[in-house]
């Protein structure tokens, strides 16, 4: 998925591949902003998606899996609060694009996970693969 757009006055230029894409970094680096830009892209393109936020911490893992099961794109923001290796394995089933934002990236140690730092500078947002 290539997103090259203007979102809230910010130029967003990112490319994400199917599978697990991990956005790591401190608060205020643009992770949630990127999630919102991806959500808008999905809406405009008619792509089914789930946007899980911090309220997912109140759900049982099987509820989260059920919510995400019919989505082509799964966005898990503030996932430090609820993500586990087992939950990710369940969500990962199928040919989904999964984007997870974490402050502490070592919570996910699975293979085949692409990790990115979000670069947000001078009204331009991009990704740098780690």
PDB file of C-alpha atoms in Angstrom:
ATOM      1  CA  UNK A   1       0.000   0.000   0.000  1.00  0.00           C
ATOM      2  CA  UNK A   2       1.461   3.321  -1.074  1.00  0.00           C
ATOM      3  CA  UNK A   3       0.047   6.434   0.529  1.00  0.00           C
ATOM      4  CA  UNK A   4       1.133   9.715  -0.977  1.00  0.00           C
ATOM      5  CA  UNK A   5      -1.305  12.369   0.149  1.00  0.00           C
ATOM      6  CA  UNK A   6      -1.843  15.513   2.176  1.00  0.00           C
ATOM      7  CA  UNK A   7      -3.496  14.771   5.534  1.00  0.00           C
ATOM      8  CA  UNK A   8      -4.364  17.668   7.856  1.00  0.00           C
ATOM      9  CA  UNK A   9      -1.888  19.840   5.950  1.00  0.00           C
ATOM     10  CA  UNK A  10       0.909  17.289   6.353  1.00  0.00           C
ATOM     11  CA  UNK A  11       2.471  15.534   3.377  1.00  0.00           C
ATOM     12  CA  UNK A  12       2.340  11.776   3.996  1.00  0.00           C
ATOM     13  CA  UNK A  13       4.524   9.595   1.814  1.00  0.00           C
ATOM     14  CA  UNK A  14       4.766   5.985   3.001  1.00  0.00           C
ATOM     15  CA  UNK A  15       4.787   2.470   1.622  1.00  0.00           C
ATOM     16  CA  UNK A  16       3.644  -0.498   3.690  1.00  0.00           C
ATOM     17  CA  UNK A  17       3.561  -4.158   2.697  1.00  0.00           C
ATOM     18  CA  UNK A  18       1.149  -6.910   3.673  1.00  0.00           C
ATOM     19  CA  UNK A  19       2.121  -8.625   6.862  1.00  0.00           C
ATOM     20  CA  UNK A  20       3.175  -6.957  10.094  1.00  0.00           C
ATOM     21  CA  UNK A  21       4.505  -3.399   9.990  1.00  0.00           C
ATOM     22  CA  UNK A  22       5.678  -2.083  13.342  1.00  0.00           C
ATOM     23  CA  UNK A  23       5.844   1.652  14.032  1.00  0.00           C
ATOM     24  CA  UNK A  24       8.013   2.340  17.060  1.00  0.00           C
ATOM     25  CA  UNK A  25       9.055   5.479  18.832  1.00  0.00           C
ATOM     26  CA  UNK A  26       8.240   7.933  21.567  1.00  0.00           C
ATOM     27  CA  UNK A  27       5.027   9.898  21.934  1.00  0.00           C
ATOM     28  CA  UNK A  28       4.637  12.763  19.509  1.00  0.00           C
ATOM     29  CA  UNK A  29       6.589  11.202  16.644  1.00  0.00           C
ATOM     30  CA  UNK A  30       3.617  10.866  14.281  1.00  0.00           C
ATOM     31  CA  UNK A  31       2.569   7.232  14.767  1.00  0.00           C
ATOM     32  CA  UNK A  32      -1.100   7.991  15.471  1.00  0.00           C
ATOM     33  CA  UNK A  33      -1.152  10.650  12.762  1.00  0.00           C
ATOM     34  CA  UNK A  34       0.031   8.024  10.274  1.00  0.00           C
ATOM     35  CA  UNK A  35      -2.618   5.585  11.511  1.00  0.00           C
ATOM     36  CA  UNK A  36      -5.288   8.225  10.899  1.00  0.00           C
ATOM     37  CA  UNK A  37      -3.941   8.884   7.383  1.00  0.00           C
ATOM     38  CA  UNK A  38      -4.073   5.131   6.641  1.00  0.00           C
ATOM     39  CA  UNK A  39      -7.638   5.003   7.969  1.00  0.00           C
ATOM     40  CA  UNK A  40      -8.671   7.837   5.643  1.00  0.00           C
ATOM     41  CA  UNK A  41      -6.931   6.124   2.725  1.00  0.00           C
ATOM     42  CA  UNK A  42      -8.859   2.898   3.434  1.00  0.00           C
ATOM     43  CA  UNK A  43     -12.146   4.812   3.626  1.00  0.00           C
ATOM     44  CA  UNK A  44     -11.481   6.598   0.331  1.00  0.00           C
ATOM     45  CA  UNK A  45     -10.394   3.388  -1.437  1.00  0.00           C
ATOM     46  CA  UNK A  46     -13.159   1.164  -0.039  1.00  0.00           C
ATOM     47  CA  UNK A  47     -10.706  -1.087   1.798  1.00  0.00           C
ATOM     48  CA  UNK A  48     -12.079  -2.920   4.834  1.00  0.00           C
ATOM     49  CA  UNK A  49     -10.170  -2.038   7.986  1.00  0.00           C
ATOM     50  CA  UNK A  50     -10.199  -2.178  11.761  1.00  0.00           C
ATOM     51  CA  UNK A  51      -8.734   0.657  13.821  1.00  0.00           C
ATOM     52  CA  UNK A  52      -7.981  -0.622  17.310  1.00  0.00           C
ATOM     53  CA  UNK A  53      -7.064   1.977  19.866  1.00  0.00           C
ATOM     54  CA  UNK A  54      -6.365   1.925  23.588  1.00  0.00           C
ATOM     55  CA  UNK A  55      -9.920   0.698  24.339  1.00  0.00           C
ATOM     56  CA  UNK A  56      -8.817  -2.687  22.983  1.00  0.00           C
ATOM     57  CA  UNK A  57      -7.078  -3.109  26.353  1.00  0.00           C
ATOM     58  CA  UNK A  58     -10.575  -3.713  27.797  1.00  0.00           C
ATOM     59  CA  UNK A  59     -11.366  -6.534  25.348  1.00  0.00           C
ATOM     60  CA  UNK A  60     -10.600 -10.212  25.642  1.00  0.00           C
ATOM     61  CA  UNK A  61      -8.114 -11.444  23.012  1.00  0.00           C
ATOM     62  CA  UNK A  62     -10.792 -13.503  21.251  1.00  0.00           C
ATOM     63  CA  UNK A  63     -12.949 -10.356  20.919  1.00  0.00           C
ATOM     64  CA  UNK A  64     -10.072  -8.499  19.254  1.00  0.00           C
ATOM     65  CA  UNK A  65      -9.455 -11.395  16.873  1.00  0.00           C
ATOM     66  CA  UNK A  66     -13.144 -11.470  15.975  1.00  0.00           C
ATOM     67  CA  UNK A  67     -13.248  -7.711  15.347  1.00  0.00           C
ATOM     68  CA  UNK A  68     -10.191  -7.906  13.067  1.00  0.00           C
ATOM     69  CA  UNK A  69     -11.122 -11.111  11.248  1.00  0.00           C
ATOM     70  CA  UNK A  70     -12.946  -9.581   8.263  1.00  0.00           C
ATOM     71  CA  UNK A  71     -10.591  -6.657   7.690  1.00  0.00           C
ATOM     72  CA  UNK A  72      -7.955  -6.381   4.976  1.00  0.00           C
ATOM     73  CA  UNK A  73      -6.107  -3.738   7.001  1.00  0.00           C
ATOM     74  CA  UNK A  74      -5.677  -3.866  10.775  1.00  0.00           C
ATOM     75  CA  UNK A  75      -4.439  -0.756  12.579  1.00  0.00           C
ATOM     76  CA  UNK A  76      -3.459  -1.292  16.217  1.00  0.00           C
ATOM     77  CA  UNK A  77      -2.610   2.027  17.851  1.00  0.00           C
ATOM     78  CA  UNK A  78      -1.180   2.299  21.372  1.00  0.00           C
ATOM     79  CA  UNK A  79      -0.768  -1.459  21.236  1.00  0.00           C
ATOM     80  CA  UNK A  80       1.601  -1.453  24.219  1.00  0.00           C
ATOM     81  CA  UNK A  81      -1.591  -1.667  26.266  1.00  0.00           C
ATOM     82  CA  UNK A  82      -2.906  -4.927  24.796  1.00  0.00           C
ATOM     83  CA  UNK A  83      -0.737  -6.679  22.199  1.00  0.00           C
ATOM     84  CA  UNK A  84       0.792 -10.087  22.896  1.00  0.00           C
ATOM     85  CA  UNK A  85       2.643 -12.520  20.655  1.00  0.00           C
ATOM     86  CA  UNK A  86      -0.306 -14.940  20.762  1.00  0.00           C
ATOM     87  CA  UNK A  87      -2.833 -12.238  19.890  1.00  0.00           C
ATOM     88  CA  UNK A  88      -0.727 -11.084  16.947  1.00  0.00           C
ATOM     89  CA  UNK A  89      -0.420 -14.645  15.643  1.00  0.00           C
ATOM     90  CA  UNK A  90      -4.215 -14.951  15.675  1.00  0.00           C
ATOM     91  CA  UNK A  91      -4.797 -11.603  13.952  1.00  0.00           C
ATOM     92  CA  UNK A  92      -2.083 -12.285  11.380  1.00  0.00           C
ATOM     93  CA  UNK A  93      -4.028 -15.136   9.759  1.00  0.00           C
ATOM     94  CA  UNK A  94      -4.709 -14.464   6.099  1.00  0.00           C
ATOM     95  CA  UNK A  95      -3.327 -11.884   3.720  1.00  0.00           C
ATOM     96  CA  UNK A  96      -3.696  -8.764   5.872  1.00  0.00           C
ATOM     97  CA  UNK A  97      -1.776  -5.539   6.162  1.00  0.00           C
ATOM     98  CA  UNK A  98      -1.200  -5.031   9.887  1.00  0.00           C
ATOM     99  CA  UNK A  99       0.186  -1.786  11.280  1.00  0.00           C
ATOM    100  CA  UNK A 100       1.061  -1.693  14.980  1.00  0.00           C
ATOM    101  CA  UNK A 101       2.272   1.339  16.910  1.00  0.00           C
ATOM    102  CA  UNK A 102       4.339   0.690  20.014  1.00  0.00           C
ATOM    103  CA  UNK A 103       6.548   2.784  22.225  1.00  0.00           C
ATOM    104  CA  UNK A 104       8.542  -0.299  23.214  1.00  0.00           C
ATOM    105  CA  UNK A 105       9.180  -2.385  20.104  1.00  0.00           C
ATOM    106  CA  UNK A 106      10.663  -5.405  21.895  1.00  0.00           C
ATOM    107  CA  UNK A 107       7.117  -6.535  22.807  1.00  0.00           C
ATOM    108  CA  UNK A 108       7.005  -8.119  19.338  1.00  0.00           C
ATOM    109  CA  UNK A 109       9.757 -10.602  18.516  1.00  0.00           C
ATOM    110  CA  UNK A 110       8.125 -12.471  15.644  1.00  0.00           C
ATOM    111  CA  UNK A 111       9.988 -13.106  12.426  1.00  0.00           C
ATOM    112  CA  UNK A 112       8.928 -11.331   9.240  1.00  0.00           C
ATOM    113  CA  UNK A 113       8.026  -8.106  11.025  1.00  0.00           C
ATOM    114  CA  UNK A 114       9.125  -4.889   9.363  1.00  0.00           C
ATOM    115  CA  UNK A 115       9.960  -2.164  11.865  1.00  0.00           C
ATOM    116  CA  UNK A 116       9.889   1.536  11.049  1.00  0.00           C
ATOM    117  CA  UNK A 117      10.598   4.825  12.725  1.00  0.00           C
ATOM    118  CA  UNK A 118       8.106   7.514  11.819  1.00  0.00           C
ATOM    119  CA  UNK A 119       9.824  10.686  10.648  1.00  0.00           C
ATOM    120  CA  UNK A 120       7.671  13.770  11.072  1.00  0.00           C
ATOM    121  CA  UNK A 121       9.480  16.959  10.288  1.00  0.00           C
ATOM    122  CA  UNK A 122       8.526  20.252   8.638  1.00  0.00           C
ATOM    123  CA  UNK A 123       4.998  19.088   7.730  1.00  0.00           C
ATOM    124  CA  UNK A 124       6.329  15.925   6.037  1.00  0.00           C
ATOM    125  CA  UNK A 125       5.744  12.404   7.366  1.00  0.00           C
ATOM    126  CA  UNK A 126       7.719   9.410   6.104  1.00  0.00           C
ATOM    127  CA  UNK A 127       9.009   6.053   7.322  1.00  0.00           C
ATOM    128  CA  UNK A 128      12.549   4.855   7.886  1.00  0.00           C
ATOM    129  CA  UNK A 129      12.965   1.089   8.048  1.00  0.00           C
ATOM    130  CA  UNK A 130      15.052  -0.111  10.985  1.00  0.00           C
TER     131      UNK A 130
END
